[in-house]
Amino acid sequence: MPVEFNRESWGSTGDARGVQSGVVGLDWGGETGCFLAELGCCHIFLEDYFVARCSLVVTKLCYMDIHCDGSLRDSAMDENVTVEDEDQVQVEQGMGLHPEHTGSHSLLGIILSFPFSVIFAVVNSSSVQISTLDLPMGAPRLSFGMEEVYSYPLYKGFGIASSRVGAFEEFLNNASILMIVDNGNGGLYLQNFEPVKMGVKKEDGSLSKIMPPEEQEILDEMDIKVKKYLRGESANFEALRDKKLKGQLAVKEELYGKSAKAAAKVEKWLMPSEGGYLEAEGIEKTWRIKQEAIVREVDISSSKNQYDIVLPDLGPYTLDFTSSGRYMAVAGRKGHLAIIDMMNMGLIKELQIEDLVFFGGKDMVGLLEWGRNSLLSSFPSFQRLWTYGTRTFITGMAQSFIVCRVLDCGSSGSRDGNVNVERQEHGAVLKLQFLKNHFLLASINKFGQLHYQDVTTGLMVGNFRTGLGSSDVMQVNPFNSIVALGHSNGSVTMWKPTSAAPLVKMLTHHGPVSALSFHSNGHLMATAGTDRKIKIWDLRKFEVLQTLPGHAKTLDFSQKGLLATSTGSFVQILGDFSGSQNYSRYMTHSIAKGYQIQKVLFRPYEDVLGLGHSMGWSSILIPGSGEPNFDSWVANPFETPKQRREKEVRSLLDKLPPETIMLDPKKIGNLRPPTRRKEKPSKEEREAEMEAAVADAKNSVSTKRKTKGRSKPSRRAKKTQEAVERAKRPFLEQQKQEEELSKNKKQKIREQSELPKSLQRFVSKKAAS
Amino acid sequence: MKVKVISRSTDEFTRERSNDLQRVFRNFDPSLRTQEKAVEYVRALNAAKMDKIFARPFVGAMDGHIDSVSCMAKNPNHLKGIFSGSMDGDIRLWDLASRRTICQFPGHHGAVRGLTASTDGRILVSCGTDCTVRLWNVPLATGMESDDLSDNSAKQLAVYVWKNAFWAVDHQCDGNLFATAGAQVEIWDHNRSQPVNSFEWGKDTVISVRFNPGEPNVLATSASDRSIAIYDLRMSSPTTKLIMRTKTNSISWNPMEPMNFTAFLLLEILDNVWLGSTVLLLHDIVIGSAFCWHFGIAIYMDNGQANEDCNCYSYDARKLDEAKCVHKDHVSAVMDIDYSPTGREFVTGSYDRTIRIFQYNGGHSREVYHTKRMQRVFCVKFSSDGSYVISGSDDTNLRLWKANASEQLGVLLPRERKNHEYREAVKNRYKHLPEVKRIVRHRHLPKPIFKASALRRIMIDAERKKDERRRAHSAPGSIPRESIRKKRIIKEVE
C-alpha cells in the first residue's frame, strides 16, 4: 500500500513555508531514519518511515546529520526551526556552520553514501559538497566532525536559474560514484570521488588512508572473502620469458580477481542464511550445556532432529548420509537395512537380508546416487528393467559386499528391494568407501588388500597389497579422493588407484590406529590411536599440529570444521575457535550407559550429528557444525525426482578418470616445472675436492707424543700416508667406475658399428673370434 | 546461553505452485566443489569429443552451371545472395537459403573471369575473356523471394568492349569506380565506356586486383611476372611493388585490421615507412580514415615443380620487406582467398581439392574441408555474416559450408547458448593438455592429400638438412640463415 504524506500533516504548526516548493530529493538514511529534502527547506523524518514522528522544517538548511541515538543536530542559523516531539529530538543550533552553504544558495538535496555512511553529499544550486562525518555510529558527539569538504562546481550547462538538481541517487555497490540527475535540462551527470581521498590531511600535506573502524572492518572482511574465492595465489609471471603468454596470463589473472570480487560481493544476497552458534553467557561453559537445554531453546522443526531410536535386537548400527543430507541409510550388523527421509522422518524402505544374517554387516557406504543403467552392466544378475529414481547402497559383508536397490517410496514403494551378492574378487571386506566423483568403490579386506572397482563398468581398476595386515580404518579424503588406511602398526598410508605403492606412509601413533577423518578443505587430518592420543595433522607439511589426550573409536569432521570424537557412550565435539587450528572442547554428550557408539557422522548442511550405536541410532544437535547455505547444483536437500534424474546423467558425464586422483588436485592443467639435469662435476672440481679431502686427512692425523717408539717419524709418516690413501680411495673408486662405464659404452658403440649384416659373411671366422 | 541452529522450512526453499520455476540457491564456496580442475578437465575433454562428433560442416551443394565455376562475388546488400560466373560465360545469382538460382545474366561469350558488385548492391560488374566488361542490374532483394522462375534472366545495363581480355575485376568501396586487370590495370567509371585511368608497371599480365576496404583509393594487384603492386588512384604512378619467387594468384585485404590502429600511432609509423608519399597519406589521416593494410596473398606456380609454393603470405602493406605470417598447410597451389568480415580468419581454396580456414595470424589451418566429389577449388568466399563459407570448384558446383564445423544451426535457447559458451571456454582453458590437444587437432584427410603432405614434409626436411650441411662445410657466415618470411621475396621496388 503506497503511503501518502499530506503536506499539512508534516508540520504540526502548519507552517506553509516548509512545503512551498516541490520535493527535490528523497533518501533513506538507513538505520538513521529518513531524509526528505526540498528546495529551500528540509524535512527530516526520524525512526519511522511512515509515521512522521517528528518533522523538522528548516529554511536555508545546508546540511545535517542524524545520529543513531536519535539526537538530531543541524547547523542552520535560522530561527524557523520547528520541531515536533521535542523529547525525542534535540536540536543544537549553530554548531560548525560552514559559510559556503549559507547565503543565497539553497539546498537541493542531501544523501548518505550507502555502505560508507559517514560520507554524505550535499547538493545546492551551485556546487556539490561531499563531506565526511568522522562520527562512529552510535557514539554521540557534540560537535560536527567535518574534516574535509570537496566542492565540485557543476557543469556550465547546468544553469542555476533555469535548471536544478532534481534527484540524485547513488550506485548501490560503488560508494565512490555520485549520480546527479538534472531535471532542468534532462542531463545526467556522474561524479566520481574517491572515498580514499576523504581521509585526514596530514601535516606534510599527504592524504593518509584513515577509515573509520567499521568501514575498515567491512574492507577486511571483504578481503578475506575474496581470498576464499581466489583459490590460491597467482603464479609468478616475472619468471616468464614469453611476453605474449605473460600478457595473456595477466589478463586472465585480472579476470579471476574480478570474478572473485564479484562472488564476494554477491555473497550478501546469495547466501542469506547464517550458520548456527552456541554461545555461553556468564559462567556457563558450552560443553556443560545439555541437549535438553538446547532443544528447549530452538524452534520446533529443529528440535525434531534430536531423537533416539532403540532397536536392541539387530545389533550395532552404522549409518551414512547422502551428500545433500536429505536421506540417511542405517545398517545393523544382523542384516537390517533401512533408508530414511530426514525431511519428514519417513521410512522409505526397510529390508532384512535374511540369507546373509550369518555374515553380519560390517560397513556400508552411503546411498549411491546414480542411475540403474550403469549398475546393470556391472552387476549382470539384475535382469529386470530398471527405472530411474531409485537409490542404491552397498554393504560390506564378512565374505563379500552386497548391492541393495531400494525403490523410491513415492514412485513404487510396494516393490521389494533387490539384493545382489557380489562374491568375487573383493574377498572378505572389512571396510568400504565410495569415491563419488570417480564412481569407484574402494574396499579393504581381511588380508589387507585394497581393491578399486569402477561401478559403472564393473572393471577392477586396482588391486594392491598393503602388506601391513588387515585393517578396518579407511577414509577417503574428500579434497583429492585419496584413500587413507590406518594400520595396526600405527602408520597411515595413502593410496591412489594408479600406483601400487602408497603415496604417503606416515607413522602416526605408537600402537594401532583406531580412527581417521579428513577435513573437507583437505589440509587437516585427525587420527586416533590406541595409545590414547588424538592427533591433528597438517597434510600440507605432514606434521602434527596438535596432540590431544583421549581415546576415540570413531572420528568425523563437520563441514564447518568441528571434530566429533567418541568412545564408549561418550561423544565429544572439538572446535577451532581461535582460527589458528587449535582445537578445544566445544560440546560433550553421553548416551545411555552401556551403549557402544559405532559411528559418528555429521549430517551435511544441518547442525546435526548422527550416532550409530549398539542399541540403535540417535541424533543430537550440534549448533554451528553444518554449512548454512547449500548450492542447488552441488547438493540440494530439496531436490525433486526430476532434478535428481538430470543430476544422475550429468554426474555420469562428468565421471572422472582414476588418473585424476593425486595428492594435489590443483596440479591438473598446470605446467610441469622444468627439471634441471643433475650436472656432473668437472674434472677440475673433482680434483679440487679430492685435494681438500687429502688436506683434511693430513691435518686430522693426531701427532701424539709417545715415548715407546710409536711416534717415530717413520711411523708418523706412515700414518699420514694411510689417512691420505683412505681419503683418496672413494674418489679413485668413483673415477674407476666411470672409466669402466665409458669403456663399456665405447665397446657397445664399436659392436654396433661393426660391419653391416650383409657384409659379415665375408669376414674370416678367425678374425671374428 | 544463546543458541541458533540451521532450520529450513520447506516452503521457503521450494516453489509455491507447480507452474513456478524451481528455486535455485547458490553458494560459490570452492570447498563445496572438490576437484574442480579435474572436473573441468573432463568436461573439456568431453567438449572436444562432442565437437568432433557434431562436426558436419557441409550444408549443401548448388548445381546449375555447366562448366567449372571461375569466380564469385558477394552481394553486399543481401546476405543470402551470391553471384557466380563460370567458364562458359554463364553468370548466376543464387539464393543460399534455398540453394537455388534466382536469376541468370546471359551475355558473355567466353569465360567469365571476374565478378563484383557495387557497394550498394544494385550493379553487378562482370568481365571475361571476350574482352568485354558488362554492367548488370541486380534484382531487388524482395524479388529474390518470389518463386516464379519464368523470367529469371536479367538485362544488362551496359557493355564496354575493350582491347584485351580481362582477368579480374573489383569494385571500389563507397564509390563509382571499379578496376579491371588484364594487360594493364584499368580504372572504370560506371557511366563511361572507356577507362578513366590506367596503370602499368612492367609488361606482364595482371591477374588479380583488389581494392582496400578501408581506404577506397588504394588497390593491390598481382601480376604474372610474380609481382605484387600497390596503386593509389590519386597518384599517376604505382606506389610500391614487391617481387616474389612465385606467382601470386589472389589477394585479399583484411577488412578489420585498419580499425586496430589509432591515428597517432599511424603518424609515427608512416613517417618512417612511407618515404615518397608521406604528404599524401598524412592528408588521409587528418580526414580520419583509418588505414593500415594487411592483406593475404595466395601464391602458386603454374607447373608442378618441386619448388612449387603452396603457402599464403600475410603482409603489412607498409612494410613489404617481410611477410607478417606464412600460412602453410595446402599441398597444391592456392587458387583463391577471402577474409571473414571479422578479419580474424580467412578461407582459402586450393588446387588440391580442399578448402582451409586459417587464423589471420596462425601458421597452420584451423579447419580443412573436403568431399569426395569436390574437384579443384577455383574460388571461395566467406559469407557476409562470417558464419558460412562458399566454394566454387571445377565440378561445376557451388558448395556451402559452415565456417565453424560443429556449430549448431538454428535459433538457440539462451541456456543452449550458455552451454556452448561454457564448453568453448573449458576447451580453450585446457587446450594445451595432450589429450585435448590431440582430439582438437585431429582431422581426417583424403589419402592423396595425406600422402602429399607427408611427401612435402620430407622434401622440406631434406632441403633444410642440405642447407645445414652446406652451412656446416662453408666458412662461418658465408651462407646466412634466411627467415621463411623473407625467403620468398626477391625485392621491393618503390
XYZ file of C-alpha atoms in Angstrom, chain B residues 17-490:
474
model
C 2.879 -23.511 -7.256
C 3.630 -26.174 -9.789
C 3.734 -23.538 -12.530
C 6.615 -21.718 -10.866
C 10.212 -22.328 -11.649
C 12.189 -24.436 -9.237
C 14.104 -22.315 -6.775
C 17.841 -22.228 -7.119
C 20.265 -21.355 -4.359
C 23.909 -20.713 -4.982
C 26.993 -20.911 -2.857
C 30.192 -20.400 -4.783
C 32.429 -21.588 -1.986
C 35.267 -23.605 -3.565
C 35.373 -26.033 -0.661
C 31.941 -27.377 -1.641
C 33.244 -28.351 -5.056
C 36.140 -30.697 -4.672
C 38.483 -31.484 -7.531
C 37.164 -28.662 -9.656
C 40.079 -28.773 -12.011
C 39.710 -32.467 -12.694
C 36.013 -31.992 -13.383
C 36.748 -29.116 -15.707
C 39.370 -31.144 -17.493
C 36.918 -33.993 -18.057
C 34.364 -31.506 -19.336
C 36.941 -30.022 -21.676
C 37.725 -33.476 -22.965
C 34.040 -34.195 -23.461
C 33.571 -30.856 -25.193
C 36.413 -31.634 -27.581
C 34.926 -35.035 -28.346
C 31.474 -33.584 -28.811
C 32.860 -31.020 -31.216
C 34.299 -33.870 -33.239
C 31.026 -35.769 -33.172
C 28.992 -32.779 -34.321
C 31.497 -31.590 -36.912
C 29.326 -31.698 -40.015
C 30.384 -28.675 -41.996
C 28.855 -29.468 -45.365
C 25.473 -27.785 -45.730
C 24.691 -28.339 -49.383
C 25.741 -28.091 -52.988
C 24.300 -25.764 -55.598
C 24.384 -27.180 -59.110
C 23.292 -25.475 -62.270
C 26.405 -24.329 -64.078
C 27.502 -26.465 -66.956
C 31.168 -25.561 -66.749
C 33.562 -25.061 -63.879
C 32.926 -22.101 -61.622
C 35.627 -19.492 -62.153
C 34.638 -16.589 -59.955
C 32.163 -15.497 -57.313
C 31.003 -12.260 -55.797
C 29.101 -11.495 -52.619
C 26.032 -9.338 -52.737
C 26.783 -6.624 -50.177
C 23.143 -5.719 -49.926
C 21.704 -9.131 -49.420
C 23.033 -11.770 -47.099
C 21.557 -14.708 -48.922
C 22.641 -13.729 -52.392
C 25.801 -14.789 -54.145
C 26.863 -14.382 -57.779
C 28.891 -16.939 -59.592
C 30.416 -16.955 -63.029
C 31.555 -19.970 -64.954
C 33.972 -20.755 -67.731
C 31.171 -20.987 -70.329
C 30.107 -17.380 -69.789
C 27.168 -18.116 -67.523
C 26.529 -15.826 -64.562
C 24.043 -16.798 -61.911
C 22.632 -15.278 -58.768
C 21.978 -17.848 -56.070
C 19.799 -17.828 -53.011
C 21.867 -19.507 -50.320
C 18.929 -20.256 -48.067
C 17.019 -22.275 -50.640
C 20.170 -23.117 -52.622
C 18.535 -22.286 -55.952
C 19.295 -19.996 -58.841
C 17.350 -16.768 -58.590
C 18.410 -15.213 -61.784
C 20.793 -15.630 -64.718
C 22.763 -12.986 -66.543
C 23.317 -14.172 -70.140
C 25.648 -12.287 -72.436
C 29.281 -13.309 -72.113
C 30.715 -15.292 -74.990
C 33.827 -16.587 -73.309
C 34.777 -17.463 -69.775
C 33.736 -15.064 -67.063
C 36.907 -14.230 -65.148
C 35.801 -11.539 -62.779
C 32.645 -10.621 -60.905
C 31.996 -7.866 -58.444
C 29.038 -5.969 -57.068
C 28.882 -2.292 -56.226
C 28.740 -1.367 -52.554
C 25.049 -0.581 -52.654
C 24.450 -3.981 -54.237
C 22.484 -2.644 -57.226
C 25.000 -3.124 -60.001
C 26.930 -6.214 -60.889
C 30.108 -5.862 -62.929
C 31.465 -8.797 -64.842
C 34.381 -9.185 -67.179
C 35.768 -12.042 -69.155
C 37.997 -13.335 -71.843
C 35.681 -11.977 -74.543
C 37.262 -8.519 -73.941
C 34.041 -7.063 -72.547
C 33.065 -5.503 -69.287
C 29.365 -5.827 -68.620
C 27.253 -3.998 -66.068
C 24.037 -5.619 -64.853
C 21.105 -4.516 -62.800
C 20.750 -6.744 -59.769
C 17.156 -7.726 -58.994
C 15.934 -6.363 -55.677
C 16.017 -8.457 -52.571
C 12.230 -8.622 -52.489
C 12.191 -10.048 -55.960
C 14.541 -12.779 -54.862
C 11.949 -14.227 -52.568
C 9.448 -14.911 -55.325
C 9.343 -18.396 -56.646
C 8.380 -17.834 -60.264
C 11.217 -18.938 -62.448
C 9.607 -17.789 -65.696
C 11.540 -14.561 -66.050
C 14.771 -15.215 -64.326
C 17.238 -13.651 -66.679
C 18.308 -10.071 -66.084
C 19.023 -7.447 -68.698
C 22.420 -5.917 -68.909
C 22.908 -2.223 -68.219
C 25.936 -1.606 -70.379
C 28.581 -3.415 -72.363
C 32.033 -1.880 -72.687
C 34.289 -3.536 -75.230
C 37.995 -3.092 -74.730
C 41.284 -4.071 -76.324
C 42.298 -7.026 -74.228
C 40.881 -9.907 -72.297
C 40.228 -9.389 -68.601
C 41.380 -11.493 -65.685
C 39.772 -9.894 -62.719
C 37.586 -7.046 -61.600
C 36.978 -5.399 -58.261
C 34.705 -2.601 -57.207
C 35.719 0.339 -55.098
C 34.264 0.663 -51.624
C 31.829 3.567 -51.400
C 32.471 4.851 -54.881
C 31.594 4.683 -58.508
C 34.846 3.241 -59.740
C 35.917 -0.269 -60.459
C 39.222 -1.696 -61.555
C 39.875 -4.415 -64.075
C 43.010 -6.438 -64.501
C 44.271 -7.677 -67.821
C 47.205 -6.447 -69.853
C 47.074 -3.365 -67.636
C 45.181 -2.200 -64.611
C 42.302 -0.051 -65.771
C 40.033 2.078 -63.671
C 36.480 2.439 -64.949
C 33.553 4.581 -64.090
C 30.025 3.146 -64.219
C 28.879 5.672 -66.784
C 31.826 5.784 -69.131
C 32.503 3.347 -71.870
C 36.238 3.843 -71.627
C 38.560 3.518 -68.660
C 39.156 6.740 -66.769
C 42.650 5.763 -65.826
C 45.109 3.009 -66.471
C 48.251 1.877 -64.758
C 51.120 -0.191 -65.965
C 54.244 -1.413 -64.273
C 56.044 -3.953 -66.393
C 54.660 -5.657 -69.444
C 53.198 -8.782 -67.935
C 49.548 -9.622 -67.478
C 47.891 -8.564 -64.257
C 45.880 -11.462 -62.880
C 44.139 -10.144 -59.807
C 43.086 -6.842 -58.392
C 41.536 -5.890 -55.065
C 40.541 -2.531 -53.585
C 41.290 -1.770 -49.970
C 38.040 -1.824 -47.996
C 39.215 0.851 -45.601
C 40.882 3.232 -47.986
C 38.848 3.427 -51.220
C 41.636 4.838 -53.366
C 44.178 2.153 -52.741
C 44.299 -1.108 -54.616
C 46.634 -4.039 -54.815
C 47.306 -6.173 -57.866
C 49.270 -9.248 -58.625
C 50.787 -9.969 -61.994
C 52.166 -12.980 -63.763
C 55.676 -11.528 -63.536
C 55.492 -12.668 -59.890
C 54.959 -9.137 -58.651
C 52.510 -7.591 -56.261
C 51.924 -3.890 -56.740
C 50.075 -1.312 -54.711
C 48.478 1.602 -56.533
C 46.984 4.802 -55.307
C 44.334 6.314 -57.571
C 45.303 9.829 -56.587
C 48.764 9.395 -57.988
C 49.783 8.967 -61.552
C 52.241 6.167 -60.908
C 52.130 2.995 -58.784
C 53.337 3.223 -55.218
C 55.130 0.045 -54.314
C 55.947 -3.197 -55.945
C 57.096 -6.433 -54.471
C 58.635 -9.208 -56.499
C 58.428 -12.703 -55.162
C 59.772 -16.032 -56.294
C 56.425 -17.396 -57.362
C 53.319 -16.016 -58.934
C 50.528 -14.689 -56.778
C 47.059 -15.947 -57.647
C 44.834 -13.903 -55.468
C 44.909 -11.057 -52.975
C 42.559 -10.193 -50.148
C 42.598 -7.277 -47.763
C 41.814 -7.755 -44.115
C 38.633 -5.741 -43.621
C 39.092 -5.163 -39.905
C 42.795 -4.545 -39.412
C 42.617 -0.850 -40.301
C 40.464 -0.257 -37.291
C 43.044 -1.627 -34.963
C 45.355 1.302 -35.312
C 44.849 4.618 -33.720
C 45.717 7.734 -35.625
C 48.706 8.918 -33.673
C 50.339 5.578 -33.856
C 49.898 5.682 -37.567
C 51.631 9.003 -37.842
C 54.668 7.625 -36.180
C 54.828 4.605 -38.347
C 54.127 6.406 -41.539
C 56.899 8.905 -41.100
C 59.296 6.065 -41.012
C 57.878 3.856 -43.668
C 56.278 5.819 -46.392
C 59.039 7.833 -47.856
C 57.792 9.218 -51.114
C 54.151 9.518 -50.367
C 54.118 10.741 -46.828
C 52.441 14.010 -47.585
C 49.577 12.451 -49.371
C 49.000 9.809 -46.774
C 49.194 12.227 -43.925
C 46.336 14.000 -45.518
C 44.359 10.818 -45.201
C 44.962 10.543 -41.536
C 43.782 14.023 -40.981
C 40.487 13.287 -42.587
C 40.135 10.406 -40.248
C 40.224 7.409 -42.437
C 41.943 4.580 -40.775
C 44.223 2.661 -42.973
C 46.732 0.099 -42.172
C 46.820 -2.557 -44.744
C 47.260 -6.163 -44.244
C 46.475 -8.487 -46.986
C 46.788 -12.122 -47.551
C 48.345 -13.285 -50.752
C 47.986 -16.668 -52.210
C 50.891 -17.780 -54.246
C 51.455 -20.617 -56.585
C 53.415 -21.580 -59.582
C 51.799 -22.971 -62.664
C 53.731 -26.122 -63.167
C 54.058 -28.823 -60.606
C 57.711 -28.404 -59.916
C 59.461 -29.192 -56.705
C 59.703 -25.561 -55.770
C 56.039 -25.046 -56.057
C 54.836 -22.872 -53.245
C 51.525 -23.760 -51.623
C 51.607 -21.173 -48.892
C 49.738 -17.992 -48.132
C 51.614 -14.918 -47.009
C 50.226 -12.087 -44.908
C 51.847 -8.734 -45.413
C 51.721 -5.413 -43.745
C 51.371 -3.057 -46.676
C 53.621 -0.511 -45.057
C 56.371 -2.995 -44.549
C 56.737 -5.237 -47.523
C 60.256 -6.461 -46.880
C 58.977 -9.405 -44.893
C 55.722 -11.275 -44.551
C 53.863 -10.916 -41.285
C 52.903 -14.532 -41.282
C 53.314 -17.535 -43.547
C 50.290 -19.807 -43.592
C 51.227 -23.333 -44.556
C 49.198 -26.495 -44.978
C 47.983 -26.716 -48.543
C 49.716 -29.275 -50.683
C 49.000 -27.669 -54.005
C 48.562 -24.192 -55.395
C 46.185 -21.883 -53.571
C 43.657 -20.505 -56.052
C 41.572 -18.034 -54.073
C 41.456 -16.395 -50.718
C 38.823 -14.423 -48.846
C 38.801 -12.784 -45.452
C 35.998 -13.208 -42.965
C 34.209 -9.934 -42.283
C 35.532 -10.162 -38.745
C 39.078 -10.076 -40.078
C 40.162 -12.781 -37.651
C 40.287 -15.593 -40.159
C 40.302 -16.262 -43.856
C 39.381 -19.091 -46.157
C 41.468 -20.461 -48.986
C 40.567 -22.758 -51.838
C 43.234 -24.840 -53.414
C 44.103 -26.925 -56.420
C 44.483 -29.891 -54.036
C 40.642 -30.075 -53.771
C 40.424 -28.803 -50.241
C 39.275 -25.663 -48.535
C 41.120 -24.491 -45.479
C 40.341 -21.877 -42.890
C 43.250 -20.070 -41.269
C 43.507 -17.707 -38.358
C 44.756 -14.324 -39.519
C 47.942 -14.904 -37.528
C 48.037 -18.682 -37.488
C 50.734 -20.588 -39.259
C 48.572 -23.635 -39.799
C 44.965 -24.072 -40.765
C 42.248 -24.338 -38.181
C 39.989 -26.370 -40.399
C 40.102 -28.358 -43.609
C 37.048 -29.243 -45.694
C 36.871 -31.766 -48.480
C 34.400 -34.113 -50.057
C 34.808 -36.925 -52.470
C 33.028 -35.117 -55.275
C 34.623 -31.720 -54.916
C 37.273 -31.161 -57.546
C 39.806 -28.353 -57.761
C 38.556 -25.280 -55.984
C 38.793 -22.100 -58.051
C 37.020 -19.605 -55.857
C 36.000 -19.279 -52.217
C 34.057 -16.664 -50.313
C 33.202 -16.068 -46.685
C 29.570 -15.132 -46.249
C 28.913 -11.586 -45.123
C 27.911 -12.692 -41.630
C 31.070 -14.748 -41.246
C 29.269 -17.989 -40.454
C 29.384 -19.741 -43.825
C 31.925 -20.445 -46.492
C 31.027 -20.841 -50.160
C 33.282 -22.577 -52.603
C 33.131 -22.929 -56.365
C 35.025 -25.740 -57.964
C 35.901 -27.499 -61.158
C 32.958 -29.886 -60.822
C 30.544 -27.038 -61.764
C 29.069 -26.913 -58.281
C 28.987 -24.258 -55.624
C 29.193 -25.698 -52.132
C 28.030 -24.186 -48.899
C 29.979 -24.967 -45.734
C 29.693 -23.884 -42.153
C 32.622 -21.716 -41.094
C 32.594 -23.420 -37.743
C 32.235 -27.118 -38.412
C 30.432 -28.135 -35.240
C 28.247 -25.064 -34.904
C 24.607 -25.707 -34.157
C 22.327 -24.190 -36.753
C 19.001 -22.593 -35.998
C 17.815 -20.498 -33.121
C 19.495 -21.340 -29.842
C 17.797 -21.178 -26.498
C 19.666 -18.972 -24.040
C 20.651 -21.938 -21.943
C 21.861 -23.802 -25.020
C 23.957 -20.830 -25.969
C 25.363 -20.609 -22.462
C 26.191 -24.276 -22.551
C 28.044 -23.829 -25.844
C 29.933 -20.892 -24.420
C 30.883 -22.856 -21.333
C 32.098 -25.782 -23.411
C 34.133 -23.465 -25.582
C 35.661 -21.822 -22.529
C 36.729 -25.023 -20.794
C 38.076 -26.373 -24.060
C 40.095 -23.247 -24.506
C 41.363 -23.412 -20.963
C 42.679 -26.961 -21.237
C 43.683 -26.893 -24.888
C 47.347 -27.338 -24.063
C 46.852 -30.700 -22.395
C 47.954 -33.518 -24.685
C 44.709 -35.463 -24.836
C 42.534 -32.432 -25.515
C 45.039 -31.098 -27.999
C 45.152 -34.362 -29.879
C 41.389 -34.543 -30.246
C 41.013 -30.897 -31.210
C 43.791 -31.046 -33.772
C 42.914 -34.282 -35.472
C 41.415 -34.006 -38.952
C 40.757 -36.781 -41.363
C 42.403 -36.157 -44.721
C 41.854 -37.957 -48.019
C 44.662 -40.345 -48.741
C 46.238 -38.442 -51.648
C 46.425 -35.249 -49.626
C 47.742 -37.051 -46.590
C 50.445 -38.643 -48.674
C 51.245 -35.424 -50.482
C 51.644 -33.563 -47.224
C 53.927 -36.283 -45.891
C 55.972 -36.068 -49.084
C 56.107 -32.309 -48.796
C 57.363 -32.592 -45.282
C 60.086 -34.949 -46.394
C 61.101 -32.589 -49.165
C 61.234 -29.589 -46.881
C 63.226 -31.546 -44.338
C 65.659 -32.697 -46.973
C 66.152 -29.178 -48.189
C 66.710 -27.928 -44.691
C 69.158 -30.687 -43.978
C 71.034 -29.943 -47.138
C 71.213 -26.292 -46.231
C 72.555 -27.128 -42.831
C 75.229 -29.353 -44.263
C 76.216 -26.748 -46.755
C 76.448 -24.237 -43.964
C 78.498 -26.582 -41.843
C 81.032 -27.053 -44.592
C 81.360 -23.405 -45.584
C 83.106 -20.527 -43.953
C 81.116 -19.259 -40.990
C 78.704 -16.547 -42.060
C 79.087 -17.130 -45.774
C 75.670 -18.763 -46.035
C 73.365 -16.688 -43.869
C 70.192 -18.118 -42.437
C 67.146 -16.798 -44.180
C 63.845 -16.350 -42.444
C 60.968 -18.171 -44.114
C 59.070 -14.932 -44.010
C 61.696 -13.276 -46.158
C 62.779 -16.220 -48.242
C 60.225 -15.906 -50.981
C 60.712 -12.203 -51.522
C 63.148 -11.179 -54.203
